[in-house]
JSON list of C-alpha atoms in Angstrom, two decimals:
[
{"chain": "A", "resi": 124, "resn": "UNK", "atom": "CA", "xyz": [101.53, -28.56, 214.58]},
{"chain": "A", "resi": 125, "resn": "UNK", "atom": "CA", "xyz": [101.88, -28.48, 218.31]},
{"chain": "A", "resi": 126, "resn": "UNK", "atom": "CA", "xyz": [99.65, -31.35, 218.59]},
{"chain": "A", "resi": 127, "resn": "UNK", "atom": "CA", "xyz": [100.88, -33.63, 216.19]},
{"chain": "A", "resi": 128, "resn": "UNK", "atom": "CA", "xyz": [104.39, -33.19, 218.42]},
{"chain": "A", "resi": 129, "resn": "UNK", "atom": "CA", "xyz": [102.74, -33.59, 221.61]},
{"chain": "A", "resi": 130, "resn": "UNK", "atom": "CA", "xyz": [101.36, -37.35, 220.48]},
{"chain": "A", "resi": 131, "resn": "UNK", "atom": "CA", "xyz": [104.81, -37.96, 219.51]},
{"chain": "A", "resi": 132, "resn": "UNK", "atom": "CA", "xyz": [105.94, -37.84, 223.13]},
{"chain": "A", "resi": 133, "resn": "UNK", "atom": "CA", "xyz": [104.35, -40.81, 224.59]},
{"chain": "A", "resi": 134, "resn": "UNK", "atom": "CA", "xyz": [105.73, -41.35, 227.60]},
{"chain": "A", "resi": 135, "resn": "UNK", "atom": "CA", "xyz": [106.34, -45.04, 228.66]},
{"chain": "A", "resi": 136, "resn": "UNK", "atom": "CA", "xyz": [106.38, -46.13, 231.93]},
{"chain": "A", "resi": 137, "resn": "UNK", "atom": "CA", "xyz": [109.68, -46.96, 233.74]},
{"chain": "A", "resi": 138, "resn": "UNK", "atom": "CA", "xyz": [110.08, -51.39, 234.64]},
{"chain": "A", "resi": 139, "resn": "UNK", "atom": "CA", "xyz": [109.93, -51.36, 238.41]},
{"chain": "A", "resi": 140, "resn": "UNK", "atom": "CA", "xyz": [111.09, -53.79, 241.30]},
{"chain": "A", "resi": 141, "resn": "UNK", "atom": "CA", "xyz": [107.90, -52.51, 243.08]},
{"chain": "A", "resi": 142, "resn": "UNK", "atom": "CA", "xyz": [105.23, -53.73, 240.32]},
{"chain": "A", "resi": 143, "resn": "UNK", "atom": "CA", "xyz": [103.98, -57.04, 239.23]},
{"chain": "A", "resi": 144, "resn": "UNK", "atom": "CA", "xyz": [104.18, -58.40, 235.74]},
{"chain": "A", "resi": 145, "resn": "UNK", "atom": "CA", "xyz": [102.54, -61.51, 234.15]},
{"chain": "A", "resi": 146, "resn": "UNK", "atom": "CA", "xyz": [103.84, -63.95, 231.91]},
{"chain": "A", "resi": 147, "resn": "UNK", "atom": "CA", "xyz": [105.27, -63.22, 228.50]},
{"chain": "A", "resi": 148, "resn": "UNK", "atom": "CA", "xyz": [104.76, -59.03, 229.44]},
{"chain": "A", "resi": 149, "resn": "UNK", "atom": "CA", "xyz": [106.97, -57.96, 226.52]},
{"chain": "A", "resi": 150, "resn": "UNK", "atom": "CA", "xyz": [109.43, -54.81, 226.69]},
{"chain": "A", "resi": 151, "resn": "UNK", "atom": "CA", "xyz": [110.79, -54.57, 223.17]},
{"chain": "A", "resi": 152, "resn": "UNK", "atom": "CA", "xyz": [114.84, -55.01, 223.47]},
{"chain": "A", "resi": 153, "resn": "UNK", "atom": "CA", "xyz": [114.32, -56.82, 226.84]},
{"chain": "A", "resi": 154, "resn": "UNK", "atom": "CA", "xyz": [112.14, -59.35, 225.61]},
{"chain": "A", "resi": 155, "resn": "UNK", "atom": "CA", "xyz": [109.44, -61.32, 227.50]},
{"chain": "A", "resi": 156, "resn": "UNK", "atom": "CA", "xyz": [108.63, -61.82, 231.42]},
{"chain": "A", "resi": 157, "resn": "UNK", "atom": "CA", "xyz": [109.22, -65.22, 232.39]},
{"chain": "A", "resi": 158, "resn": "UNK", "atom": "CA", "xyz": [107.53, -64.59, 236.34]},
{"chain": "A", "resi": 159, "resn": "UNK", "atom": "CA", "xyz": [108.45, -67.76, 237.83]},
{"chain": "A", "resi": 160, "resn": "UNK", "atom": "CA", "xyz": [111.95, -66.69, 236.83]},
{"chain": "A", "resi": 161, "resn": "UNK", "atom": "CA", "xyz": [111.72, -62.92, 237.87]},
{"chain": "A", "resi": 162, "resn": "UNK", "atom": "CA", "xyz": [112.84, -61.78, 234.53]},
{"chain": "A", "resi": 163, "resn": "UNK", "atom": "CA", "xyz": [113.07, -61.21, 230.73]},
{"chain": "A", "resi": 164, "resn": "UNK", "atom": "CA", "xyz": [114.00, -63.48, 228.04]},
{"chain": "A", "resi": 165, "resn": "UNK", "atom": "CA", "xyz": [114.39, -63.15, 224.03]},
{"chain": "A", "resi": 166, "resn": "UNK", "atom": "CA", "xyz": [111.34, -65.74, 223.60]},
{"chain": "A", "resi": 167, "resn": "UNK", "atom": "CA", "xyz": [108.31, -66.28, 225.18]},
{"chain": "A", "resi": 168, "resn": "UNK", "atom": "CA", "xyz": [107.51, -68.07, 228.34]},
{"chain": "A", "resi": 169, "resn": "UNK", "atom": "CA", "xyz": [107.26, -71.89, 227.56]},
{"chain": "A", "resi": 170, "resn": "UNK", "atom": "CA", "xyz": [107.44, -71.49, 223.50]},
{"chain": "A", "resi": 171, "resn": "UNK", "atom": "CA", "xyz": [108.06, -74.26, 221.82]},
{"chain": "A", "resi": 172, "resn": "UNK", "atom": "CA", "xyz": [110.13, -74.93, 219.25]},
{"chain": "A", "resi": 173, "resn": "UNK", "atom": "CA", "xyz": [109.03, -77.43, 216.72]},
{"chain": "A", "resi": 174, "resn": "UNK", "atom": "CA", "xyz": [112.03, -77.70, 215.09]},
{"chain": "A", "resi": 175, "resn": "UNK", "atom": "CA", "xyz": [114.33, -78.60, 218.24]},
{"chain": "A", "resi": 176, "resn": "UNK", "atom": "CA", "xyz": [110.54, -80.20, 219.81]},
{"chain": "A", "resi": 177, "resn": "UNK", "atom": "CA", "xyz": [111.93, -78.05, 223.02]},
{"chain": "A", "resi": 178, "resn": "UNK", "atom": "CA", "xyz": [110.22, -75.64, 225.24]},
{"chain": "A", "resi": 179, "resn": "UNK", "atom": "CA", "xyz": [112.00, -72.56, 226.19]},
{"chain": "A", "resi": 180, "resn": "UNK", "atom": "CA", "xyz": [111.92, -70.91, 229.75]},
{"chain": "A", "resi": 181, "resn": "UNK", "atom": "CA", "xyz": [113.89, -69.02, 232.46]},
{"chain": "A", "resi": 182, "resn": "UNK", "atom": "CA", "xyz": [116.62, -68.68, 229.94]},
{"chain": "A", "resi": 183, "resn": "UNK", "atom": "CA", "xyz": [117.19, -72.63, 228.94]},
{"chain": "A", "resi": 184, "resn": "UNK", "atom": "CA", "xyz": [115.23, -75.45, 226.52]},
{"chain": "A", "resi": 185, "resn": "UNK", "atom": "CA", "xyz": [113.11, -78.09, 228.35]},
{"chain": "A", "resi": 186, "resn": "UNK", "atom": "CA", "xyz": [111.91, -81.32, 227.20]},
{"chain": "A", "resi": 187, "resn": "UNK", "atom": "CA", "xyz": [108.64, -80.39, 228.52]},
{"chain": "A", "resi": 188, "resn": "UNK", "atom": "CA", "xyz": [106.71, -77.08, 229.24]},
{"chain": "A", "resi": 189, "resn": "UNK", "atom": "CA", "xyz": [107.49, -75.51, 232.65]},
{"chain": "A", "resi": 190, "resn": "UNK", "atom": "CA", "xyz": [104.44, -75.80, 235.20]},
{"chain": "A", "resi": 191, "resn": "UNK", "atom": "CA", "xyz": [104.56, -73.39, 237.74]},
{"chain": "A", "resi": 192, "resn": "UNK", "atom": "CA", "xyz": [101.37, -71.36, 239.66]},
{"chain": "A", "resi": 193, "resn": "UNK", "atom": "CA", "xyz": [103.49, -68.86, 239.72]},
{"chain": "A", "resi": 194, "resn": "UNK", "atom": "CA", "xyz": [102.29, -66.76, 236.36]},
{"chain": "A", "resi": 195, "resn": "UNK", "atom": "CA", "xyz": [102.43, -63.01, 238.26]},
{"chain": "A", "resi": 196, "resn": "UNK", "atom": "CA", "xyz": [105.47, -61.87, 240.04]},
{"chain": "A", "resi": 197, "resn": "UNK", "atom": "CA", "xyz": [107.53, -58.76, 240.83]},
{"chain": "A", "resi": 198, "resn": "UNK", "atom": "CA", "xyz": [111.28, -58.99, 238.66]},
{"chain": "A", "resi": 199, "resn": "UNK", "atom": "CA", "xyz": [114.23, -58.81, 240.91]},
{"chain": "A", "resi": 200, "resn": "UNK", "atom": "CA", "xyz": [116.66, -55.25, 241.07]},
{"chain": "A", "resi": 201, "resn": "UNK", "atom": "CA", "xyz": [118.88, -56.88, 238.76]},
{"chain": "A", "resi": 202, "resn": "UNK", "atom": "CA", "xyz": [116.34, -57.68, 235.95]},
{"chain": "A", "resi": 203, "resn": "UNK", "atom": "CA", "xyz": [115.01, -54.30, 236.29]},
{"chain": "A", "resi": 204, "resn": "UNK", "atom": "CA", "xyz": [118.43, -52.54, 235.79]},
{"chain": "A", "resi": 205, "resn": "UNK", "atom": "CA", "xyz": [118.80, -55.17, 232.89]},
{"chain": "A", "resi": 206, "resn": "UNK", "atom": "CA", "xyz": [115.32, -54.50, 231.36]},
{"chain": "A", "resi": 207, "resn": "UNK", "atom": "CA", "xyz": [115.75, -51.15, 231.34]},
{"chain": "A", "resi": 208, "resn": "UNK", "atom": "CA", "xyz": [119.22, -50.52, 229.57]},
{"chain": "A", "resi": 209, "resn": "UNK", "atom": "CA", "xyz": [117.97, -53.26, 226.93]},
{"chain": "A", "resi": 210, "resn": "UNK", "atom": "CA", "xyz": [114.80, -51.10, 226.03]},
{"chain": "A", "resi": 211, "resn": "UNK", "atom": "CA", "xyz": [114.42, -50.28, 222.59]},
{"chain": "A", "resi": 212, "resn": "UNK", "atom": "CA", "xyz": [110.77, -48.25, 222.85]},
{"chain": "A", "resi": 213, "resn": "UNK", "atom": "CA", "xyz": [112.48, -45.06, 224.87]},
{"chain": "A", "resi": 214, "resn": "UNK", "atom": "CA", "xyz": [114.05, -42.68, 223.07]},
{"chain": "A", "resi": 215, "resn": "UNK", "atom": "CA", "xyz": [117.30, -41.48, 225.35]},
{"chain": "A", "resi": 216, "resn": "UNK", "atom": "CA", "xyz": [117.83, -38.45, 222.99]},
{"chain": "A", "resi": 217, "resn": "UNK", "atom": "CA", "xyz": [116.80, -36.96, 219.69]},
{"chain": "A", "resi": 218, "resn": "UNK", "atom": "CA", "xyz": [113.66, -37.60, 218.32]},
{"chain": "A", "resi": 219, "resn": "UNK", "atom": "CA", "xyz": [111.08, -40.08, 217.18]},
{"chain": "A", "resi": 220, "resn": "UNK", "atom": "CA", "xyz": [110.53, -43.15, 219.09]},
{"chain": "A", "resi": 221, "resn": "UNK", "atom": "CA", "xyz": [109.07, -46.27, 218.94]},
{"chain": "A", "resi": 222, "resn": "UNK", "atom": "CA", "xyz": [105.50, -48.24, 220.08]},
{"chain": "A", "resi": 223, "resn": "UNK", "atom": "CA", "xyz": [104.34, -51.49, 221.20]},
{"chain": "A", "resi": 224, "resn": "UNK", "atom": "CA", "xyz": [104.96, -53.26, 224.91]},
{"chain": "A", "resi": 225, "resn": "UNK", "atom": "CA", "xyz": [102.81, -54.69, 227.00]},
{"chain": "A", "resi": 226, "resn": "UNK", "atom": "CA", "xyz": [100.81, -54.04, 230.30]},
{"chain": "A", "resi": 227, "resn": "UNK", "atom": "CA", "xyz": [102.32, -54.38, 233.60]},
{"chain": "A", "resi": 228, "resn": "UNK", "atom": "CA", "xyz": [100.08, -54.58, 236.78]},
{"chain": "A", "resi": 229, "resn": "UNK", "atom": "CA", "xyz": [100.45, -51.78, 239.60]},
{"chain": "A", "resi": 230, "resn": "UNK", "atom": "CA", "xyz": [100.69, -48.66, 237.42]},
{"chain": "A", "resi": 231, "resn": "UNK", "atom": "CA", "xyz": [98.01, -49.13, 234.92]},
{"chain": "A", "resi": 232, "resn": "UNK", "atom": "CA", "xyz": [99.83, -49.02, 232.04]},
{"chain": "A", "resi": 233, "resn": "UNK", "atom": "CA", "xyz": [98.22, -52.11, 229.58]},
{"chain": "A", "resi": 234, "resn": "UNK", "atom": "CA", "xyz": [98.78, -51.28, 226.13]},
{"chain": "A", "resi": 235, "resn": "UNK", "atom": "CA", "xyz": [99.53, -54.83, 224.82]},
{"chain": "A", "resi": 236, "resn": "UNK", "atom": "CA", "xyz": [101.75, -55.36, 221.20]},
{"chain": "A", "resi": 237, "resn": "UNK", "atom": "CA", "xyz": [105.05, -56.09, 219.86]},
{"chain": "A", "resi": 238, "resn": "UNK", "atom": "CA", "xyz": [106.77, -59.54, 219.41]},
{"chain": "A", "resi": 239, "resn": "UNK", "atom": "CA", "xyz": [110.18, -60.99, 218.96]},
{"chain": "A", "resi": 240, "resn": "UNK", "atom": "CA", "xyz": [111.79, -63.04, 216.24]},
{"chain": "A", "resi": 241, "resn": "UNK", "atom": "CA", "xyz": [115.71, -63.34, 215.26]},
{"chain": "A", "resi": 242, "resn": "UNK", "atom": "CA", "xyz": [116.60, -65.56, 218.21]},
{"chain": "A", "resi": 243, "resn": "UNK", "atom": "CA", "xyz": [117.71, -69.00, 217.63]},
{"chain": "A", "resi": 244, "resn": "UNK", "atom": "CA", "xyz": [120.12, -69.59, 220.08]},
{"chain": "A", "resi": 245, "resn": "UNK", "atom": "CA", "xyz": [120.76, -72.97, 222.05]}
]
């Protein structure tokens, strides 16, 4: 019994200021990395929407993709403090808990999973 609540407690990894993430690195509740944009948005970096034929990125809709060599960057304090209060894979008290998320690079955590639907804004 003691092991079957020991797996349960899967600790994740705190989002940092310090570490780098890549494009699309997915928190659930914060949503994906967008690192030429230093933080996390509800769809993916560059998606497309087929419907609206728009990309999305850094938060607004694009007539075309957004090219930038910039696919690895550190967030800034704000998205971290952001990120963090929007996660929905810690448990803050009780039990259970949710898995998925992605891997960041600096702390070695790279567990990849999860994905986001719902969002239709505009």
């Amino acid at each position: 019994m003691s092991t079957a609540i020991l797996t349960g407690c899967d600790k994740k990894p705190s989002v940092n200021a310090d570490n780098f993430y890549t494009n699309n690195f997915y928190i659930p509740g914060a949503g994906y990395y967008h690192a030429p944009f230093r933080n996390w948005y509800p769809l993916p970096y560059n998606h497309f929407d087929a419907q609206k034929q728009l990309y999305f990125y850094g938060g607004q809709w694009g007539s075309l993709p957004c090219e930038s060599i910039t696919n690895i960057s550190t967030p800034t304090p704000d998205a971290v403090t952001l990120a963090e209060a929007a996660r929905t894979d810690i448990v803050r008290g009780g039990f259970g808990g949710f898995g998925g998320g992605g891997g960041y690079y600096g702390g070695g955590w790279h567990s990849w999973g999860g994905g986001f639907s719902g969002f239709h804004g505009g």
